[in-house]
GROMACS .gro file of N, CA and C in nm:
model
  501
    1UNK      N    1  13.368  11.898  12.975
    1UNK     CA    2  13.482  11.909  12.884
    1UNK      C    3  13.521  12.054  12.865
    2UNK      N    4  13.425  12.141  12.854
    2UNK     CA    5  13.456  12.282  12.833
    2UNK      C    6  13.537  12.335  12.951
    3UNK      N    7  13.500  12.299  13.072
    3UNK     CA    8  13.574  12.340  13.190
    3UNK      C    9  13.717  12.289  13.185
    4UNK      N   10  13.738  12.164  13.142
    4UNK     CA   11  13.872  12.109  13.132
    4UNK      C   12  13.954  12.183  13.027
    5UNK      N   13  13.893  12.222  12.920
    5UNK     CA   14  13.965  12.295  12.816
    5UNK      C   15  14.013  12.428  12.869
    6UNK      N   16  13.926  12.498  12.938
    6UNK     CA   17  13.964  12.629  12.987
    6UNK      C   18  14.068  12.621  13.098
    7UNK      N   19  14.067  12.516  13.178
    7UNK     CA   20  14.160  12.504  13.288
    7UNK      C   21  14.288  12.432  13.245
    8UNK      N   22  14.276  12.323  13.169
    8UNK     CA   23  14.390  12.237  13.142
    8UNK      C   24  14.447  12.253  13.002
    9UNK      N   25  14.378  12.315  12.911
    9UNK     CA   26  14.432  12.337  12.778
    9UNK      C   27  14.384  12.233  12.678
   10UNK      N   28  14.418  12.254  12.551
   10UNK     CA   29  14.368  12.170  12.443
   10UNK      C   30  14.421  12.027  12.443
   11UNK      N   31  14.536  12.000  12.504
   11UNK     CA   32  14.588  11.863  12.502
   11UNK      C   33  14.494  11.765  12.571
   12UNK      N   34  14.433  11.807  12.675
   12UNK     CA   35  14.341  11.719  12.749
   12UNK      C   36  14.212  11.698  12.671
   13UNK      N   37  14.167  11.797  12.600
   13UNK     CA   38  14.048  11.782  12.517
   13UNK      C   39  14.071  11.672  12.416
   14UNK      N   40  14.186  11.675  12.353
   14UNK     CA   41  14.219  11.572  12.255
   14UNK      C   42  14.217  11.434  12.320
   15UNK      N   43  14.272  11.420  12.439
   15UNK     CA   44  14.275  11.291  12.508
   15UNK      C   45  14.134  11.240  12.536
   16UNK      N   46  14.043  11.331  12.576
   16UNK     CA   47  13.905  11.291  12.604
   16UNK      C   48  13.835  11.246  12.476
   17UNK      N   49  13.859  11.312  12.366
   17UNK     CA   50  13.796  11.272  12.240
   17UNK      C   51  13.843  11.132  12.201
   18UNK      N   52  13.971  11.105  12.214
   18UNK     CA   53  14.025  10.974  12.181
   18UNK      C   54  13.961  10.867  12.270
   19UNK      N   55  13.946  10.894  12.398
   19UNK     CA   56  13.882  10.797  12.488
   19UNK      C   57  13.738  10.772  12.448
   20UNK      N   58  13.666  10.874  12.410
   20UNK     CA   59  13.527  10.857  12.368
   20UNK      C   60  13.520  10.772  12.242
   21UNK      N   61  13.609  10.795  12.148
   21UNK     CA   62  13.609  10.716  12.025
   21UNK      C   63  13.644  10.571  12.055
   22UNK      N   64  13.740  10.550  12.143
   22UNK     CA   65  13.780  10.414  12.178
   22UNK      C   66  13.664  10.340  12.244
   23UNK      N   67  13.590  10.406  12.334
   23UNK     CA   68  13.474  10.345  12.397
   23UNK      C   69  13.369  10.308  12.294
   24UNK      N   70  13.345  10.395  12.199
   24UNK     CA   71  13.246  10.369  12.095
   24UNK      C   72  13.289  10.252  12.007
   25UNK      N   73  13.419  10.247  11.974
   25UNK     CA   74  13.471  10.137  11.893
   25UNK      C   75  13.458  10.005  11.968
   26UNK      N   76  13.482  10.006  12.098
   26UNK     CA   77  13.470   9.885  12.179
   26UNK      C   78  13.325   9.837  12.181
   27UNK      N   79  13.230   9.931  12.193
   27UNK     CA   80  13.088   9.895  12.192
   27UNK      C   81  13.050   9.833  12.058
   28UNK      N   82  13.100   9.889  11.949
   28UNK     CA   83  13.070   9.837  11.816
   28UNK      C   84  13.127   9.696  11.800
   29UNK      N   85  13.251   9.676  11.845
   29UNK     CA   86  13.311   9.542  11.836
   29UNK      C   87  13.232   9.441  11.919
   30UNK      N   88  13.187   9.483  12.038
   30UNK     CA   89  13.109   9.394  12.124
   30UNK      C   90  12.976   9.359  12.057
   31UNK      N   91  12.908   9.457  12.001
   31UNK     CA   92  12.781   9.432  11.932
   31UNK      C   93  12.802   9.339  11.812
   32UNK      N   94  12.910   9.361  11.738
   32UNK     CA   95  12.941   9.273  11.624
   32UNK      C   96  12.966   9.130  11.671
   33UNK      N   97  13.035   9.114  11.782
   33UNK     CA   98  13.062   8.980  11.836
   33UNK      C   99  12.932   8.913  11.880
   34UNK      N  100  12.843   8.989  11.941
   34UNK     CA  101  12.713   8.933  11.983
   34UNK      C  102  12.630   8.894  11.862
   35UNK      N  103  12.630   8.977  11.758
   35UNK     CA  104  12.557   8.944  11.635
   35UNK      C  105  12.609   8.812  11.576
   36UNK      N  106  12.740   8.795  11.577
   36UNK     CA  107  12.799   8.671  11.525
   36UNK      C  108  12.755   8.551  11.608
   37UNK      N  109  12.748   8.566  11.740
   37UNK     CA  110  12.701   8.457  11.826
   37UNK      C  111  12.554   8.425  11.798
   38UNK      N  112  12.474   8.529  11.776
   38UNK     CA  113  12.333   8.508  11.744
   38UNK      C  114  12.319   8.436  11.611
   39UNK      N  115  12.395   8.477  11.512
   39UNK     CA  116  12.389   8.410  11.381
   39UNK      C  117  12.434   8.265  11.393
   40UNK      N  118  12.524   8.237  11.487
   40UNK     CA  119  12.572   8.100  11.504
   40UNK      C  120  12.462   8.007  11.553
   41UNK      N  121  12.364   8.058  11.629
   41UNK     CA  122  12.255   7.969  11.671
   41UNK      C  123  12.170   7.929  11.551
   42UNK      N  124  12.160   8.018  11.452
   42UNK     CA  125  12.085   7.983  11.331
   42UNK      C  126  12.162   7.881  11.247
   43UNK      N  127  12.293   7.889  11.248
   43UNK     CA  128  12.374   7.788  11.180
   43UNK      C  129  12.357   7.653  11.249
   44UNK      N  130  12.357   7.654  11.383
   44UNK     CA  131  12.334   7.529  11.457
   44UNK      C  132  12.196   7.472  11.426
   45UNK      N  133  12.096   7.560  11.414
   45UNK     CA  134  11.962   7.515  11.379
   45UNK      C  135  11.961   7.447  11.242
   46UNK      N  136  12.021   7.513  11.144
   46UNK     CA  137  12.024   7.458  11.009
   46UNK      C  138  12.092   7.321  11.007
   47UNK      N  139  12.207   7.311  11.073
   47UNK     CA  140  12.281   7.185  11.077
   47UNK      C  141  12.197   7.074  11.142
   48UNK      N  142  12.134   7.104  11.255
   48UNK     CA  143  12.053   7.005  11.325
   48UNK      C  144  11.933   6.963  11.239
   49UNK      N  145  11.868   7.059  11.177
   49UNK     CA  146  11.753   7.029  11.092
   49UNK      C  147  11.794   6.936  10.977
   50UNK      N  148  11.903   6.972  10.912
   50UNK     CA  149  11.947   6.896  10.795
   50UNK      C  150  12.000   6.757  10.833
   51UNK      N  151  12.032   6.737  10.961
   51UNK     CA  152  12.067   6.605  11.014
   51UNK      C  153  11.942   6.526  11.053
   52UNK      N  154  11.826   6.593  11.049
   52UNK     CA  155  11.701   6.529  11.090
   52UNK      C  156  11.686   6.518  11.240
   53UNK      N  157  11.751   6.607  11.315
   53UNK     CA  158  11.755   6.599  11.461
   53UNK      C  159  11.676   6.715  11.523
   54UNK      N  160  11.546   6.692  11.547
   54UNK     CA  161  11.460   6.797  11.602
   54UNK      C  162  11.500   6.837  11.744
   55UNK      N  163  11.541   6.740  11.826
   55UNK     CA  164  11.581   6.775  11.964
   55UNK      C  165  11.701   6.869  11.963
   56UNK      N  166  11.799   6.841  11.879
   56UNK     CA  167  11.916   6.928  11.868
   56UNK      C  168  11.875   7.064  11.811
   57UNK      N  169  11.786   7.064  11.714
   57UNK     CA  170  11.732   7.189  11.657
   57UNK      C  171  11.669   7.274  11.768
   58UNK      N  172  11.595   7.209  11.857
   58UNK     CA  173  11.525   7.281  11.964
   58UNK      C  174  11.616   7.331  12.075
   59UNK      N  175  11.742   7.287  12.077
   59UNK     CA  176  11.836   7.336  12.179
   59UNK      C  177  11.861   7.485  12.167
   60UNK      N  178  11.830   7.543  12.054
   60UNK     CA  179  11.852   7.686  12.034
   60UNK      C  180  11.736   7.770  12.089
   61UNK      N  181  11.629   7.703  12.131
   61UNK     CA  182  11.514   7.770  12.190
   61UNK      C  183  11.525   7.769  12.342
   62UNK      N  184  11.464   7.869  12.404
   62UNK     CA  185  11.456   7.880  12.549
   62UNK      C  186  11.372   7.763  12.601
   63UNK      N  187  11.428   7.681  12.684
   63UNK     CA  188  11.356   7.563  12.736
   63UNK      C  189  11.271   7.608  12.855
   64UNK      N  190  11.155   7.667  12.818
   64UNK     CA  191  11.067   7.726  12.918
   64UNK      C  192  10.922   7.715  12.871
   65UNK      N  193  10.832   7.711  12.966
   65UNK     CA  194  10.690   7.717  12.935
   65UNK      C  195  10.650   7.853  12.881
   66UNK      N  196  10.740   7.952  12.892
   66UNK     CA  197  10.711   8.087  12.844
   66UNK      C  198  10.758   8.112  12.702
   67UNK      N  199  10.827   8.016  12.640
   67UNK     CA  200  10.863   8.028  12.499
   67UNK      C  201  10.735   8.045  12.418
   68UNK      N  202  10.738   8.132  12.317
   68UNK     CA  203  10.622   8.147  12.228
   68UNK      C  204  10.665   8.124  12.085
   69UNK      N  205  10.576   8.057  12.010
   69UNK     CA  206  10.600   8.029  11.869
   69UNK      C  207  10.470   8.058  11.796
   70UNK      N  208  10.473   8.156  11.706
   70UNK     CA  209  10.354   8.196  11.631
   70UNK      C  210  10.368   8.157  11.485
   71UNK      N  211  10.263   8.092  11.433
   71UNK     CA  212  10.260   8.051  11.293
   71UNK      C  213  10.117   8.013  11.258
   72UNK      N  214  10.080   8.036  11.132
   72UNK     CA  215   9.947   8.000  11.083
   72UNK      C  216   9.835   8.058  11.167
   73UNK      N  217   9.855   8.177  11.219
   73UNK     CA  218   9.750   8.245  11.295
   73UNK      C  219   9.732   8.196  11.437
   74UNK      N  220   9.823   8.112  11.487
   74UNK     CA  221   9.813   8.061  11.624
   74UNK      C  222   9.946   8.080  11.695
   75UNK      N  223   9.938   8.092  11.827
   75UNK     CA  224  10.058   8.099  11.909
   75UNK      C  225  10.063   7.980  12.002
   76UNK      N  226  10.175   7.912  12.000
   76UNK     CA  227  10.200   7.797  12.088
   76UNK      C  228  10.286   7.847  12.204
   77UNK      N  229  10.251   7.803  12.324
   77UNK     CA  230  10.327   7.840  12.443
   77UNK      C  231  10.403   7.720  12.494
   78UNK      N  232  10.532   7.738  12.516
   78UNK     CA  233  10.612   7.635  12.580
   78UNK      C  234  10.703   7.560  12.484
   79UNK      N  235  10.821   7.524  12.538
   79UNK     CA  236  10.923   7.452  12.462
   79UNK      C  237  10.872   7.315  12.419
   80UNK      N  238  10.815   7.240  12.512
   80UNK     CA  239  10.770   7.104  12.481
   80UNK      C  240  10.657   7.106  12.378
   81UNK      N  241  10.564   7.198  12.391
   81UNK     CA  242  10.453   7.208  12.294
   81UNK      C  243  10.507   7.244  12.156
   82UNK      N  244  10.609   7.327  12.151
   82UNK     CA  245  10.670   7.364  12.023
   82UNK      C  246  10.738   7.242  11.960
   83UNK      N  247  10.813   7.168  12.039
   83UNK     CA  248  10.876   7.045  11.989
   83UNK      C  249  10.770   6.946  11.941
   84UNK      N  250  10.663   6.930  12.018
   84UNK     CA  251  10.556   6.838  11.979
   84UNK      C  252  10.495   6.877  11.845
   85UNK      N  253  10.475   7.007  11.823
   85UNK     CA  254  10.421   7.054  11.695
   85UNK      C  255  10.516   7.023  11.580
   86UNK      N  256  10.645   7.042  11.602
   86UNK     CA  257  10.743   7.007  11.499
   86UNK      C  258  10.736   6.858  11.468
   87UNK      N  259  10.726   6.775  11.573
   87UNK     CA  260  10.721   6.630  11.553
   87UNK      C  261  10.597   6.589  11.474
   88UNK      N  262  10.484   6.657  11.496
   88UNK     CA  263  10.361   6.627  11.420
   88UNK      C  264  10.379   6.663  11.272
   89UNK      N  265  10.440   6.776  11.247
   89UNK     CA  266  10.456   6.823  11.109
   89UNK      C  267  10.569   6.752  11.035
   90UNK      N  268  10.671   6.710  11.107
   90UNK     CA  269  10.789   6.649  11.046
   90UNK      C  270  10.823   6.522  11.123
   91UNK      N  271  10.744   6.417  11.101
   91UNK     CA  272  10.755   6.294  11.179
   91UNK      C  273  10.885   6.217  11.154
   92UNK      N  274  10.942   6.232  11.033
   92UNK     CA  275  11.066   6.160  11.003
   92UNK      C  276  11.168   6.258  10.943
   93UNK      N  277  11.296   6.226  10.951
   93UNK     CA  278  11.396   6.313  10.889
   93UNK      C  279  11.370   6.337  10.740
   94UNK      N  280  11.319   6.236  10.670
   94UNK     CA  281  11.290   6.252  10.527
   94UNK      C  282  11.185   6.360  10.504
   95UNK      N  283  11.087   6.369  10.595
   95UNK     CA  284  10.981   6.469  10.583
   95UNK      C  285  11.029   6.610  10.614
   96UNK      N  286  11.146   6.623  10.676
   96UNK     CA  287  11.198   6.754  10.715
   96UNK      C  288  11.259   6.830  10.598
   97UNK      N  289  11.310   6.759  10.499
   97UNK     CA  290  11.376   6.827  10.388
   97UNK      C  291  11.508   6.890  10.430
   98UNK      N  292  11.557   6.980  10.346
   98UNK     CA  293  11.682   7.050  10.372
   98UNK      C  294  11.653   7.199  10.391
   99UNK      N  295  11.703   7.255  10.500
   99UNK     CA  296  11.674   7.392  10.540
   99UNK      C  297  11.793   7.483  10.515
  100UNK      N  298  11.764   7.605  10.470
  100UNK     CA  299  11.866   7.710  10.478
  100UNK      C  300  11.797   7.844  10.501
  101UNK      N  301  11.873   7.935  10.561
  101UNK     CA  302  11.826   8.070  10.591
  101UNK      C  303  11.904   8.169  10.506
  102UNK      N  304  11.841   8.281  10.474
  102UNK     CA  305  11.913   8.393  10.413
  102UNK      C  306  11.844   8.524  10.451
  103UNK      N  307  11.903   8.634  10.407
  103UNK     CA  308  11.847   8.766  10.436
  103UNK      C  309  11.847   8.801  10.584
  104UNK      N  310  11.944   8.748  10.658
  104UNK     CA  311  11.946   8.770  10.802
  104UNK      C  312  11.977   8.916  10.837
  105UNK      N  313  11.897   8.969  10.929
  105UNK     CA  314  11.921   9.102  10.985
  105UNK      C  315  11.912   9.088  11.136
  106UNK      N  316  12.020   9.120  11.205
  106UNK     CA  317  12.023   9.113  11.351
  106UNK      C  318  12.031   9.255  11.404
  107UNK      N  319  11.931   9.294  11.483
  107UNK     CA  320  11.926   9.427  11.543
  107UNK      C  321  11.928   9.413  11.695
  108UNK      N  322  12.032   9.464  11.755
  108UNK     CA  323  12.042   9.457  11.900
  108UNK      C  324  11.935   9.549  11.961
  109UNK      N  325  11.860   9.498  12.057
  109UNK     CA  326  11.762   9.579  12.130
  109UNK      C  327  11.831   9.638  12.252
  110UNK      N  328  11.893   9.552  12.328
  110UNK     CA  329  11.979   9.589  12.441
  110UNK      C  330  12.098   9.495  12.436
  111UNK      N  331  12.187   9.503  12.532
  111UNK     CA  332  12.305   9.417  12.528
  111UNK      C  333  12.271   9.269  12.543
  112UNK      N  334  12.151   9.238  12.599
  112UNK     CA  335  12.115   9.099  12.620
  112UNK      C  336  11.992   9.055  12.540
  113UNK      N  337  11.953   9.133  12.440
  113UNK     CA  338  11.836   9.094  12.359
  113UNK      C  339  11.850   9.151  12.218
  114UNK      N  340  11.789   9.080  12.123
  114UNK     CA  341  11.797   9.123  11.983
  114UNK      C  342  11.676   9.074  11.906
  115UNK      N  343  11.651   9.141  11.795
  115UNK     CA  344  11.550   9.102  11.698
  115UNK      C  345  11.623   9.048  11.576
  116UNK      N  346  11.579   8.933  11.527
  116UNK     CA  347  11.640   8.872  11.410
  116UNK      C  348  11.531   8.853  11.303
  117UNK      N  349  11.556   8.906  11.185
  117UNK     CA  350  11.466   8.888  11.071
  117UNK      C  351  11.538   8.804  10.967
  118UNK      N  352  11.463   8.726  10.892
  118UNK     CA  353  11.525   8.648  10.786
  118UNK      C  354  11.423   8.569  10.706
  119UNK      N  355  11.474   8.493  10.613
  119UNK     CA  356  11.394   8.407  10.527
  119UNK      C  357  11.437   8.263  10.547
  120UNK      N  358  11.340   8.172  10.540
  120UNK     CA  359  11.372   8.030  10.548
  120UNK      C  360  11.331   7.964  10.416
  121UNK      N  361  11.404   7.859  10.383
  121UNK     CA  362  11.379   7.785  10.259
  121UNK      C  363  11.395   7.636  10.289
  122UNK      N  364  11.294   7.559  10.252
  122UNK     CA  365  11.299   7.414  10.267
  122UNK      C  366  11.291   7.350  10.129
  123UNK      N  367  11.378   7.256  10.103
  123UNK     CA  368  11.369   7.175   9.982
  123UNK      C  369  11.335   7.035  10.029
  124UNK      N  370  11.216   6.991   9.993
  124UNK     CA  371  11.166   6.862  10.039
  124UNK      C  372  11.227   6.749   9.956
  125UNK      N  373  11.218   6.627  10.008
  125UNK     CA  374  11.279   6.512   9.941
  125UNK      C  375  11.217   6.485   9.803
  126UNK      N  376  11.092   6.529   9.782
  126UNK     CA  377  11.027   6.511   9.651
  126UNK      C  378  11.055   6.627   9.556
  127UNK      N  379  11.141   6.722   9.598
  127UNK     CA  380  11.177   6.835   9.514
  127UNK      C  381  11.092   6.959   9.538
  128UNK      N  382  10.982   6.944   9.613
  128UNK     CA  383  10.897   7.059   9.644
  128UNK      C  384  10.978   7.162   9.724
  129UNK      N  385  10.951   7.288   9.696
  129UNK     CA  386  11.018   7.396   9.770
  129UNK      C  387  10.915   7.472   9.852
  130UNK      N  388  10.951   7.499   9.975
  130UNK     CA  389  10.868   7.579  10.065
  130UNK      C  390  10.953   7.695  10.113
  131UNK      N  391  10.893   7.811  10.118
  131UNK     CA  392  10.967   7.932  10.157
  131UNK      C  393  10.884   8.014  10.253
  132UNK      N  394  10.952   8.096  10.330
  132UNK     CA  395  10.883   8.186  10.421
  132UNK      C  396  10.979   8.282  10.486
  133UNK      N  397  10.925   8.356  10.582
  133UNK     CA  398  11.011   8.448  10.656
  133UNK      C  399  10.986   8.430  10.805
  134UNK      N  400  11.071   8.492  10.884
  134UNK     CA  401  11.059   8.478  11.029
  134UNK      C  402  11.109   8.603  11.098
  135UNK      N  403  11.059   8.621  11.219
  135UNK     CA  404  11.114   8.719  11.311
  135UNK      C  405  11.133   8.647  11.444
  136UNK      N  406  11.249   8.665  11.500
  136UNK     CA  407  11.284   8.600  11.626
  136UNK      C  408  11.320   8.707  11.728
  137UNK      N  409  11.284   8.683  11.852
  137UNK     CA  410  11.338   8.761  11.962
  137UNK      C  411  11.431   8.666  12.035
  138UNK      N  412  11.556   8.708  12.050
  138UNK     CA  413  11.654   8.625  12.119
  138UNK      C  414  11.702   8.697  12.244
  139UNK      N  415  11.735   8.618  12.345
  139UNK     CA  416  11.780   8.673  12.472
  139UNK      C  417  11.906   8.600  12.515
  140UNK      N  418  11.997   8.675  12.575
  140UNK     CA  419  12.122   8.617  12.623
  140UNK      C  420  12.104   8.572  12.768
  141UNK      N  421  12.125   8.443  12.789
  141UNK     CA  422  12.121   8.383  12.922
  141UNK      C  423  12.264   8.345  12.960
  142UNK      N  424  12.283   8.298  13.081
  142UNK     CA  425  12.416   8.252  13.124
  142UNK      C  426  12.465   8.140  13.033
  143UNK      N  427  12.372   8.061  12.979
  143UNK     CA  428  12.408   7.949  12.891
  143UNK      C  429  12.426   7.992  12.745
  144UNK      N  430  12.403   8.120  12.717
  144UNK     CA  431  12.419   8.170  12.580
  144UNK      C  432  12.289   8.225  12.525
  145UNK      N  433  12.291   8.257  12.396
  145UNK     CA  434  12.174   8.315  12.329
  145UNK      C  435  12.070   8.207  12.302
  146UNK      N  436  11.944   8.239  12.330
  146UNK     CA  437  11.832   8.148  12.307
  146UNK      C  438  11.717   8.225  12.241
  147UNK      N  439  11.643   8.155  12.157
  147UNK     CA  440  11.523   8.211  12.096
  147UNK      C  441  11.412   8.206  12.201
  148UNK      N  442  11.351   8.323  12.231
  148UNK     CA  443  11.240   8.325  12.326
  148UNK      C  444  11.106   8.346  12.256
  149UNK      N  445  11.110   8.393  12.131
  149UNK     CA  446  10.989   8.405  12.051
  149UNK      C  447  11.025   8.385  11.904
  150UNK      N  448  10.943   8.306  11.835
  150UNK     CA  449  10.961   8.278  11.693
  150UNK      C  450  10.827   8.302  11.624
  151UNK      N  451  10.827   8.386  11.524
  151UNK     CA  452  10.708   8.404  11.440
  151UNK      C  453  10.751   8.371  11.298
  152UNK      N  454  10.703   8.257  11.249
  152UNK     CA  455  10.740   8.210  11.116
  152UNK      C  456  10.617   8.203  11.028
  153UNK      N  457  10.631   8.252  10.906
  153UNK     CA  458  10.521   8.252  10.810
  153UNK      C  459  10.568   8.190  10.680
  154UNK      N  460  10.478   8.115  10.618
  154UNK     CA  461  10.508   8.055  10.488
  154UNK      C  462  10.459   8.149  10.377
  155UNK      N  463  10.535   8.153  10.270
  155UNK     CA  464  10.493   8.228  10.152
  155UNK      C  465  10.404   8.134  10.071
  156UNK      N  466  10.288   8.180  10.034
  156UNK     CA  467  10.200   8.097   9.954
  156UNK      C  468  10.256   8.084   9.813
  157UNK      N  469  10.256   7.963   9.762
  157UNK     CA  470  10.301   7.939   9.626
  157UNK      C  471  10.193   7.986   9.529
  158UNK      N  472  10.230   8.025   9.411
  158UNK     CA  473  10.136   8.078   9.313
  158UNK      C  474  10.021   7.981   9.285
  159UNK      N  475  10.048   7.850   9.282
  159UNK     CA  476   9.942   7.751   9.259
  159UNK      C  477   9.837   7.757   9.368
  160UNK      N  478   9.880   7.773   9.494
  160UNK     CA  479   9.786   7.781   9.605
  160UNK      C  480   9.699   7.905   9.594
  161UNK      N  481   9.760   8.016   9.551
  161UNK     CA  482   9.686   8.142   9.536
  161UNK      C  483   9.580   8.126   9.427
  162UNK      N  484   9.616   8.066   9.315
  162UNK     CA  485   9.521   8.045   9.205
  162UNK      C  486   9.407   7.954   9.248
  163UNK      N  487   9.437   7.849   9.325
  163UNK     CA  488   9.334   7.757   9.373
  163UNK      C  489   9.235   7.831   9.462
  164UNK      N  490   9.285   7.915   9.552
  164UNK     CA  491   9.197   7.991   9.643
  164UNK      C  492   9.110   8.089   9.565
  165UNK      N  493   9.164   8.150   9.460
  165UNK     CA  494   9.086   8.245   9.378
  165UNK      C  495   8.970   8.174   9.311
  166UNK      N  496   8.990   8.050   9.271
  166UNK     CA  497   8.889   7.975   9.197
  166UNK      C  498   8.786   7.908   9.289
  167UNK      N  499   8.807   7.910   9.420
  167UNK     CA  500   8.714   7.845   9.512
  167UNK      C  501   8.592   7.931   9.539
   0.00000   0.00000   0.00000
């Protein structure tokens, strides 16, 4: 740029600055659009869960033996094993309760991968509330964004903490 200024004058410098700003603005718009697409998979998850449809819920995960899901101190490998674990824990739609997410933070790692942090909340049919947090690694495939790793943790309720203290 300095060479262009000395040879071509200040008008060209201004043009280069505008181009650089436009490129940066385009990158920001693209990242914002990708974040919105990533958040949309979580909306699809919530909708499927609240319909009691585990298979539809699992469509947001990478259908691969390399999918990882960590919870309760264990890691499960594979899409089918993850679905099977959900089916064991939530055998009927009534047992699934109603799900919602909040506190979402989407951080792009590269143009085709991101880290997603957030909180999950379940309201069970008997009124019990379960809460926790999660971190997801998502990757963009030709078919769209998919979760390739999920680490979900439950927040212990105060009653559970008191029970453990007394044991």
